[in-house]
GROMACS .gro file of N, CA and C in nm:
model
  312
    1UNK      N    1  -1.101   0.859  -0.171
    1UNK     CA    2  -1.024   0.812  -0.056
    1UNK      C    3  -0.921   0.920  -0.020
    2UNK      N    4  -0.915   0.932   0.095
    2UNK     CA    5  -0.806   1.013   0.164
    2UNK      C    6  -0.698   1.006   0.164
    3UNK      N    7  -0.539   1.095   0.205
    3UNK     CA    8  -0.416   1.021   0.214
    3UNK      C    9  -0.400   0.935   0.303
    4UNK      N   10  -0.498   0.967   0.423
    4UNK     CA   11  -0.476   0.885   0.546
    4UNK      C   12  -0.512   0.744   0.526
    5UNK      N   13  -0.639   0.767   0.473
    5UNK     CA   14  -0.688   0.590   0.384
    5UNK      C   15  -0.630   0.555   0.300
    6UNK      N   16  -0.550   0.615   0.217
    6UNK     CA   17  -0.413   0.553   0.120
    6UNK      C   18  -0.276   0.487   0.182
    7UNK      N   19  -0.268   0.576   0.292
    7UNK     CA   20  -0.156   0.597   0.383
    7UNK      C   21  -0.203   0.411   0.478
    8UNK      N   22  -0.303   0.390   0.515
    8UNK     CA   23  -0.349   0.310   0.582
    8UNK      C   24  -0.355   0.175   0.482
    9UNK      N   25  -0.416   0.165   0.367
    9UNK     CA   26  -0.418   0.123   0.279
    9UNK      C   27  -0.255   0.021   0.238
   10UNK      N   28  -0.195   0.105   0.259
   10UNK     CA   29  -0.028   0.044   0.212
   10UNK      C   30   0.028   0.014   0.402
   11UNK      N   31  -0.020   0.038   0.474
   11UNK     CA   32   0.081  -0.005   0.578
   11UNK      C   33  -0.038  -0.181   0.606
   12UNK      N   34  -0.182  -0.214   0.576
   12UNK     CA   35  -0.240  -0.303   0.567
   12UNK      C   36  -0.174  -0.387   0.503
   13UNK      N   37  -0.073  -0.332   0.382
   13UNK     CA   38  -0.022  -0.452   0.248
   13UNK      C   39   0.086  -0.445   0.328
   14UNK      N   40   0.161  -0.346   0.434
   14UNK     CA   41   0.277  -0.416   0.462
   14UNK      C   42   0.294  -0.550   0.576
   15UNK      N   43   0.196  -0.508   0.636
   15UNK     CA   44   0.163  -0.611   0.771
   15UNK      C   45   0.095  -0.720   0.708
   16UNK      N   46   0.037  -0.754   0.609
   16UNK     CA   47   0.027  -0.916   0.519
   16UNK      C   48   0.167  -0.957   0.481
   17UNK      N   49   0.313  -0.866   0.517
   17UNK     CA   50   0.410  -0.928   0.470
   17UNK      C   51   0.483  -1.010   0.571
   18UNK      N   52   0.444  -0.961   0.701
   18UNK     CA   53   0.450  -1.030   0.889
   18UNK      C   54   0.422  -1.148   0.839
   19UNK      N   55   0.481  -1.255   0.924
   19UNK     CA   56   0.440  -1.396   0.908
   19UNK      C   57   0.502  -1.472   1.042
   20UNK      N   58   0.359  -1.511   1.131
   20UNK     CA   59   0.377  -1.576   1.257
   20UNK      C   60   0.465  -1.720   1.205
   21UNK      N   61   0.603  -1.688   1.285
   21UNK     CA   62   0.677  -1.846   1.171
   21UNK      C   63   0.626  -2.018   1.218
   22UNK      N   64   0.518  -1.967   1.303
   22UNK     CA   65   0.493  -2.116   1.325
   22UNK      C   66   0.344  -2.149   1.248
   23UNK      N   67   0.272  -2.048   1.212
   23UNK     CA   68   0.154  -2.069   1.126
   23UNK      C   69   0.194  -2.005   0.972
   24UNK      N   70   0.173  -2.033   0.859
   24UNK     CA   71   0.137  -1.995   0.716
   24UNK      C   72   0.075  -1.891   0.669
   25UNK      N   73   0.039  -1.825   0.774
   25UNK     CA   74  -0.078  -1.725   0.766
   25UNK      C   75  -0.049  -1.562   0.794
   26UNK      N   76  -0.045  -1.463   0.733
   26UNK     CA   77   0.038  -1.346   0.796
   26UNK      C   78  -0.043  -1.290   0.876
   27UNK      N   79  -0.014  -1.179   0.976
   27UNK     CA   80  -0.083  -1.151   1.108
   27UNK      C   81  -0.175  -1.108   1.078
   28UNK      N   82  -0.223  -1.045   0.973
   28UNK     CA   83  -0.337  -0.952   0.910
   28UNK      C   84  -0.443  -1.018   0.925
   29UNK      N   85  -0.456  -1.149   0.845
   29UNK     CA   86  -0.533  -1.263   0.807
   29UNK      C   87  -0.549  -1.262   0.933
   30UNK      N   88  -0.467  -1.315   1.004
   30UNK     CA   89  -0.492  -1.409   1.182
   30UNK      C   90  -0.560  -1.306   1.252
   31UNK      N   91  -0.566  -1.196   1.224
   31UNK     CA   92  -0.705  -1.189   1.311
   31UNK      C   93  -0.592  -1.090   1.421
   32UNK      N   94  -0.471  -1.049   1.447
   32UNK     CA   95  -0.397  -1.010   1.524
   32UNK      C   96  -0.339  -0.876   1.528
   33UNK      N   97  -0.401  -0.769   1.429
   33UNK     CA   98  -0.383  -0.627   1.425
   33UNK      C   99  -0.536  -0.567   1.457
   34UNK      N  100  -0.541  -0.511   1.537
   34UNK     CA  101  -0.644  -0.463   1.657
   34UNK      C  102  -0.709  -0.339   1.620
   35UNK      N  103  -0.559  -0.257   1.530
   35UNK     CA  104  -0.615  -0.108   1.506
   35UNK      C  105  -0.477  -0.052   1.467
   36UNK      N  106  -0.500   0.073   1.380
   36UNK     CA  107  -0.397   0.126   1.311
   36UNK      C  108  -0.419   0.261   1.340
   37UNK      N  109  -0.334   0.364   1.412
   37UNK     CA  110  -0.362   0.476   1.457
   37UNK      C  111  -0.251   0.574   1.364
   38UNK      N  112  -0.290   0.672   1.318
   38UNK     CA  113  -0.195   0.740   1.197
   38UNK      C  114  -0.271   0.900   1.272
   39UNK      N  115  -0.121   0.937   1.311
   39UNK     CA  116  -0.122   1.102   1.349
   39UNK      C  117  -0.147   1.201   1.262
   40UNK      N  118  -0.143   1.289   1.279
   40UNK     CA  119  -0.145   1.400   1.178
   40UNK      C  120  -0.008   1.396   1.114
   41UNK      N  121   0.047   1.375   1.158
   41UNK     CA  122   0.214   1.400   1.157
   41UNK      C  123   0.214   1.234   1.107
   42UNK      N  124   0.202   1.199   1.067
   42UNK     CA  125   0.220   1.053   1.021
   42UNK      C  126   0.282   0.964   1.086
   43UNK      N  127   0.282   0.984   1.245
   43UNK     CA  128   0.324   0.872   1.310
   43UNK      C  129   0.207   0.767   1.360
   44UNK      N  130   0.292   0.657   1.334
   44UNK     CA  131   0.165   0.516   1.271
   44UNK      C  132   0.203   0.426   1.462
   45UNK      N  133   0.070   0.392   1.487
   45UNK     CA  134   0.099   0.274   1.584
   45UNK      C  135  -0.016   0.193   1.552
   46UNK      N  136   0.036   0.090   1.534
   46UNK     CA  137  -0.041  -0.020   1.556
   46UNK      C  138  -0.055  -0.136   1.667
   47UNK      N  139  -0.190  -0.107   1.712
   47UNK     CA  140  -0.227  -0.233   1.767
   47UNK      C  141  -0.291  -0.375   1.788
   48UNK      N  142  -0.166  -0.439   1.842
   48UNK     CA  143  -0.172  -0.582   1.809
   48UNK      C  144  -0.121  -0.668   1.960
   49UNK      N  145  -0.155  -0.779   1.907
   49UNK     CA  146  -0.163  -0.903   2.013
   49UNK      C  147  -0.120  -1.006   1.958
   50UNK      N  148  -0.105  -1.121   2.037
   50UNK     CA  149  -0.018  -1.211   1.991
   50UNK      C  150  -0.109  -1.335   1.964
   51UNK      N  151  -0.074  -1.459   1.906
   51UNK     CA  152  -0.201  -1.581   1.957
   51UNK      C  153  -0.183  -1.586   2.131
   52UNK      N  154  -0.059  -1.615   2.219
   52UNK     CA  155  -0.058  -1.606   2.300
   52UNK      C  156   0.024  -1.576   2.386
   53UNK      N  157   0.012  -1.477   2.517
   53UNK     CA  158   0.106  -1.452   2.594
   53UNK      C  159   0.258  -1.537   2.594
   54UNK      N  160   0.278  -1.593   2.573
   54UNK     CA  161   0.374  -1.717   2.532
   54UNK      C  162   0.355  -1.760   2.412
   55UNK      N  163   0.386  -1.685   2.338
   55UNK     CA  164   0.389  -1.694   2.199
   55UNK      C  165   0.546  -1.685   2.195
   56UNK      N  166   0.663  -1.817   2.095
   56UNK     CA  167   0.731  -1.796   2.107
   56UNK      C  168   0.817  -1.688   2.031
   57UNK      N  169   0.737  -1.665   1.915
   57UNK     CA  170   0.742  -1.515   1.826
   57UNK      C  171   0.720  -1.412   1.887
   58UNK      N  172   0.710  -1.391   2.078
   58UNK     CA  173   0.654  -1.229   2.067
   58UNK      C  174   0.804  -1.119   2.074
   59UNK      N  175   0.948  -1.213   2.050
   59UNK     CA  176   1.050  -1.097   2.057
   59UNK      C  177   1.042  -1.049   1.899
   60UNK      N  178   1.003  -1.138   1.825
   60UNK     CA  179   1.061  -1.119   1.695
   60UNK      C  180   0.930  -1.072   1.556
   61UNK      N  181   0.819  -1.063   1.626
   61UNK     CA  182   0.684  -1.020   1.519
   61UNK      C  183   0.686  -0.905   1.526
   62UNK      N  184   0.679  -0.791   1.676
   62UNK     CA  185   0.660  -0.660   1.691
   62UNK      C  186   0.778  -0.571   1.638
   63UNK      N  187   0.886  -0.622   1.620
   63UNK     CA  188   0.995  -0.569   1.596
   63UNK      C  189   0.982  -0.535   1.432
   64UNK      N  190   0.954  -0.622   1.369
   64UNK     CA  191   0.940  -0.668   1.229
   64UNK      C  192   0.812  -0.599   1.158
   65UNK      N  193   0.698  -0.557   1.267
   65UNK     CA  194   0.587  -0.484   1.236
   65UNK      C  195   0.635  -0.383   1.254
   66UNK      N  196   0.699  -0.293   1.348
   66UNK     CA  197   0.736  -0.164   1.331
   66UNK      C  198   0.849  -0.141   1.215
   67UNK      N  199   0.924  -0.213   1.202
   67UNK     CA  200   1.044  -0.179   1.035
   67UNK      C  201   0.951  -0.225   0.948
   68UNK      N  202   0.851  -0.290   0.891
   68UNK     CA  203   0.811  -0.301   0.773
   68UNK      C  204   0.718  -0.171   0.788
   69UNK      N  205   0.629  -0.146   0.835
   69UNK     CA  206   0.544  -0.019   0.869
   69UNK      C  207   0.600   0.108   0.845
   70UNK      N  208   0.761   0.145   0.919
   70UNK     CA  209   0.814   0.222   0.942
   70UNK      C  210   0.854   0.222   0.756
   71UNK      N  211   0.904   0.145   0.705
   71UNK     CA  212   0.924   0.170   0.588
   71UNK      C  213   0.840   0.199   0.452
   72UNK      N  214   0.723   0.188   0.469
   72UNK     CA  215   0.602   0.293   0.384
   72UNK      C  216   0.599   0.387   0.371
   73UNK      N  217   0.595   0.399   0.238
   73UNK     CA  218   0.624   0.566   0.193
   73UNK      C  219   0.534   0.640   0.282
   74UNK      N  220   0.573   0.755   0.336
   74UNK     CA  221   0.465   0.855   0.375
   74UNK      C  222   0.471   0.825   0.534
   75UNK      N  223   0.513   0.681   0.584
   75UNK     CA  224   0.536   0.707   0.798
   75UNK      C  225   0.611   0.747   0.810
   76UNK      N  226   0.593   0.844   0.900
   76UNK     CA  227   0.684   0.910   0.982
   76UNK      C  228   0.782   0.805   1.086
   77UNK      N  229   0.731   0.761   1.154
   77UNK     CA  230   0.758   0.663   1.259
   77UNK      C  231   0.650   0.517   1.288
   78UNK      N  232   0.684   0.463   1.300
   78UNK     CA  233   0.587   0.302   1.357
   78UNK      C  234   0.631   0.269   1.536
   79UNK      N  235   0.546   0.238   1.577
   79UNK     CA  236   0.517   0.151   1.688
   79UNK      C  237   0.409   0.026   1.671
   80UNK      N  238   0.463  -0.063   1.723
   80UNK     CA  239   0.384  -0.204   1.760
   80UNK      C  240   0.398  -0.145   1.914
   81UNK      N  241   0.218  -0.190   1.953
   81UNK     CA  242   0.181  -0.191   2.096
   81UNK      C  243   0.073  -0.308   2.104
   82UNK      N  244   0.160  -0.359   2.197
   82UNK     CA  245   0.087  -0.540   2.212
   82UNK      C  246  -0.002  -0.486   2.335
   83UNK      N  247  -0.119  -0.548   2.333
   83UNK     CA  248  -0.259  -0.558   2.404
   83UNK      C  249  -0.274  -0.720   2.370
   84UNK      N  250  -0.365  -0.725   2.528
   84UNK     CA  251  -0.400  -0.854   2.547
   84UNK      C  252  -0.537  -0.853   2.546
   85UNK      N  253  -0.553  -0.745   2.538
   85UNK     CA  254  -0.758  -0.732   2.555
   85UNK      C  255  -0.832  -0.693   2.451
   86UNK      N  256  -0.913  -0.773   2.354
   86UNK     CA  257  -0.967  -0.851   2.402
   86UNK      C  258  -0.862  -1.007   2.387
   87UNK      N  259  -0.851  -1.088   2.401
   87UNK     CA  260  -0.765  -1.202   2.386
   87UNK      C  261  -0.806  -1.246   2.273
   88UNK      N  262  -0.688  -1.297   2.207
   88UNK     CA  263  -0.723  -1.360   2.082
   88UNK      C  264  -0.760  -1.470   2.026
   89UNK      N  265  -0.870  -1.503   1.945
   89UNK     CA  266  -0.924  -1.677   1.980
   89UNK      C  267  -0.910  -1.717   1.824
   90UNK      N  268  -0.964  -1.815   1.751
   90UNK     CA  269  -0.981  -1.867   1.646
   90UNK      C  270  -1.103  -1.768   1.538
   91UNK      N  271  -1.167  -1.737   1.636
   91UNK     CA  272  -1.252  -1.653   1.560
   91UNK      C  273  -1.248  -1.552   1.499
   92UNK      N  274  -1.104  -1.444   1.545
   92UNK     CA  275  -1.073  -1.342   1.468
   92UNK      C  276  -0.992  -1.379   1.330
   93UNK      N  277  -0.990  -1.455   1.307
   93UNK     CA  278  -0.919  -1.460   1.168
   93UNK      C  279  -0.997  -1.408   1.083
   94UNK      N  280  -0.989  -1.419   0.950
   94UNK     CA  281  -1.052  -1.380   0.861
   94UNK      C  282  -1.100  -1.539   0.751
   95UNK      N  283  -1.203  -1.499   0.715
   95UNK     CA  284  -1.201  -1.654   0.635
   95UNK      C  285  -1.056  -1.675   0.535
   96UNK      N  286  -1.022  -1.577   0.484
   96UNK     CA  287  -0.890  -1.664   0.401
   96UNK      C  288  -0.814  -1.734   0.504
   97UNK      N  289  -0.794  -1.712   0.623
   97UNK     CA  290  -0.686  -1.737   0.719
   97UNK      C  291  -0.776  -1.878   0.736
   98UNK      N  292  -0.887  -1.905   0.792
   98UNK     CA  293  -0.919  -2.014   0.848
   98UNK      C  294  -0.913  -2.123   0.699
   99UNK      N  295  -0.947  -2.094   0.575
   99UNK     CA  296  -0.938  -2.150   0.419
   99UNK      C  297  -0.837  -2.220   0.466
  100UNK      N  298  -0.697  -2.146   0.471
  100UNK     CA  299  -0.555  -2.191   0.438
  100UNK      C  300  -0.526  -2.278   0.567
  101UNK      N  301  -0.575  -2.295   0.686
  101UNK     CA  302  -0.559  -2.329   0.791
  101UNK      C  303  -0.625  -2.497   0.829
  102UNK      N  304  -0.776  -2.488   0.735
  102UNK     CA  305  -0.830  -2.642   0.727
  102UNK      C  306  -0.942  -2.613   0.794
  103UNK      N  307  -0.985  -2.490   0.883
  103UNK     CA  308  -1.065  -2.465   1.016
  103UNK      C  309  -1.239  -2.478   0.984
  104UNK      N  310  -1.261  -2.530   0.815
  104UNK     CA  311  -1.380  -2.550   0.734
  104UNK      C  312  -1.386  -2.726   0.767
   0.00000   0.00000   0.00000
């Protein structure tokens, strides 16, 4: 494995530490990180989406994804960049997320 896949590796464990405060489930699980872009230069953006445009978490998740991110050994910098496309449904979760959720 690479540094970049190590590097990627630990900002994955930091974004399971995100937690949408109205679901149990951290954003990882939910199906709501889109893609993780890591520069040469180790500046990290990740993209993500919300459950929904009116989500009443969207001042307070992206903020919280870029300082936990930003604080992994080895980023340079973090950005959260919210995308709405493709929209996010029940189906992107991951089975642990739907387990903990009842969605069986």
């Amino acid at each position: 494995m690479n540094d970049t896949a190590h590097l990627e590796e630990r900002i994955v464990m930091a974004l399971k530490t995100v937690f949408d405060p109205e679901i149990p489930v951290d954003i990882y699980e939910l199906g709501l990180i889109y893609g993780i872009d890591i520069t040469a230069e180790n500046d990290v953006t990740v993209r993500m989406t919300l459950t929904s445009p009116s989500c009443p978490a969207a001042e307070q998740i992206p903020p919280e994804v870029e300082q936990k991110v930003a604080a992994v050994v080895g980023v340079k910098s973090a950005k959260a960049e919210i995308v709405w496309e493709p929209m996010w449904t029940k189906d992107m979760m991951t089975e642990v997320a739907k387990l903990s959720l009842g969605f069986f």
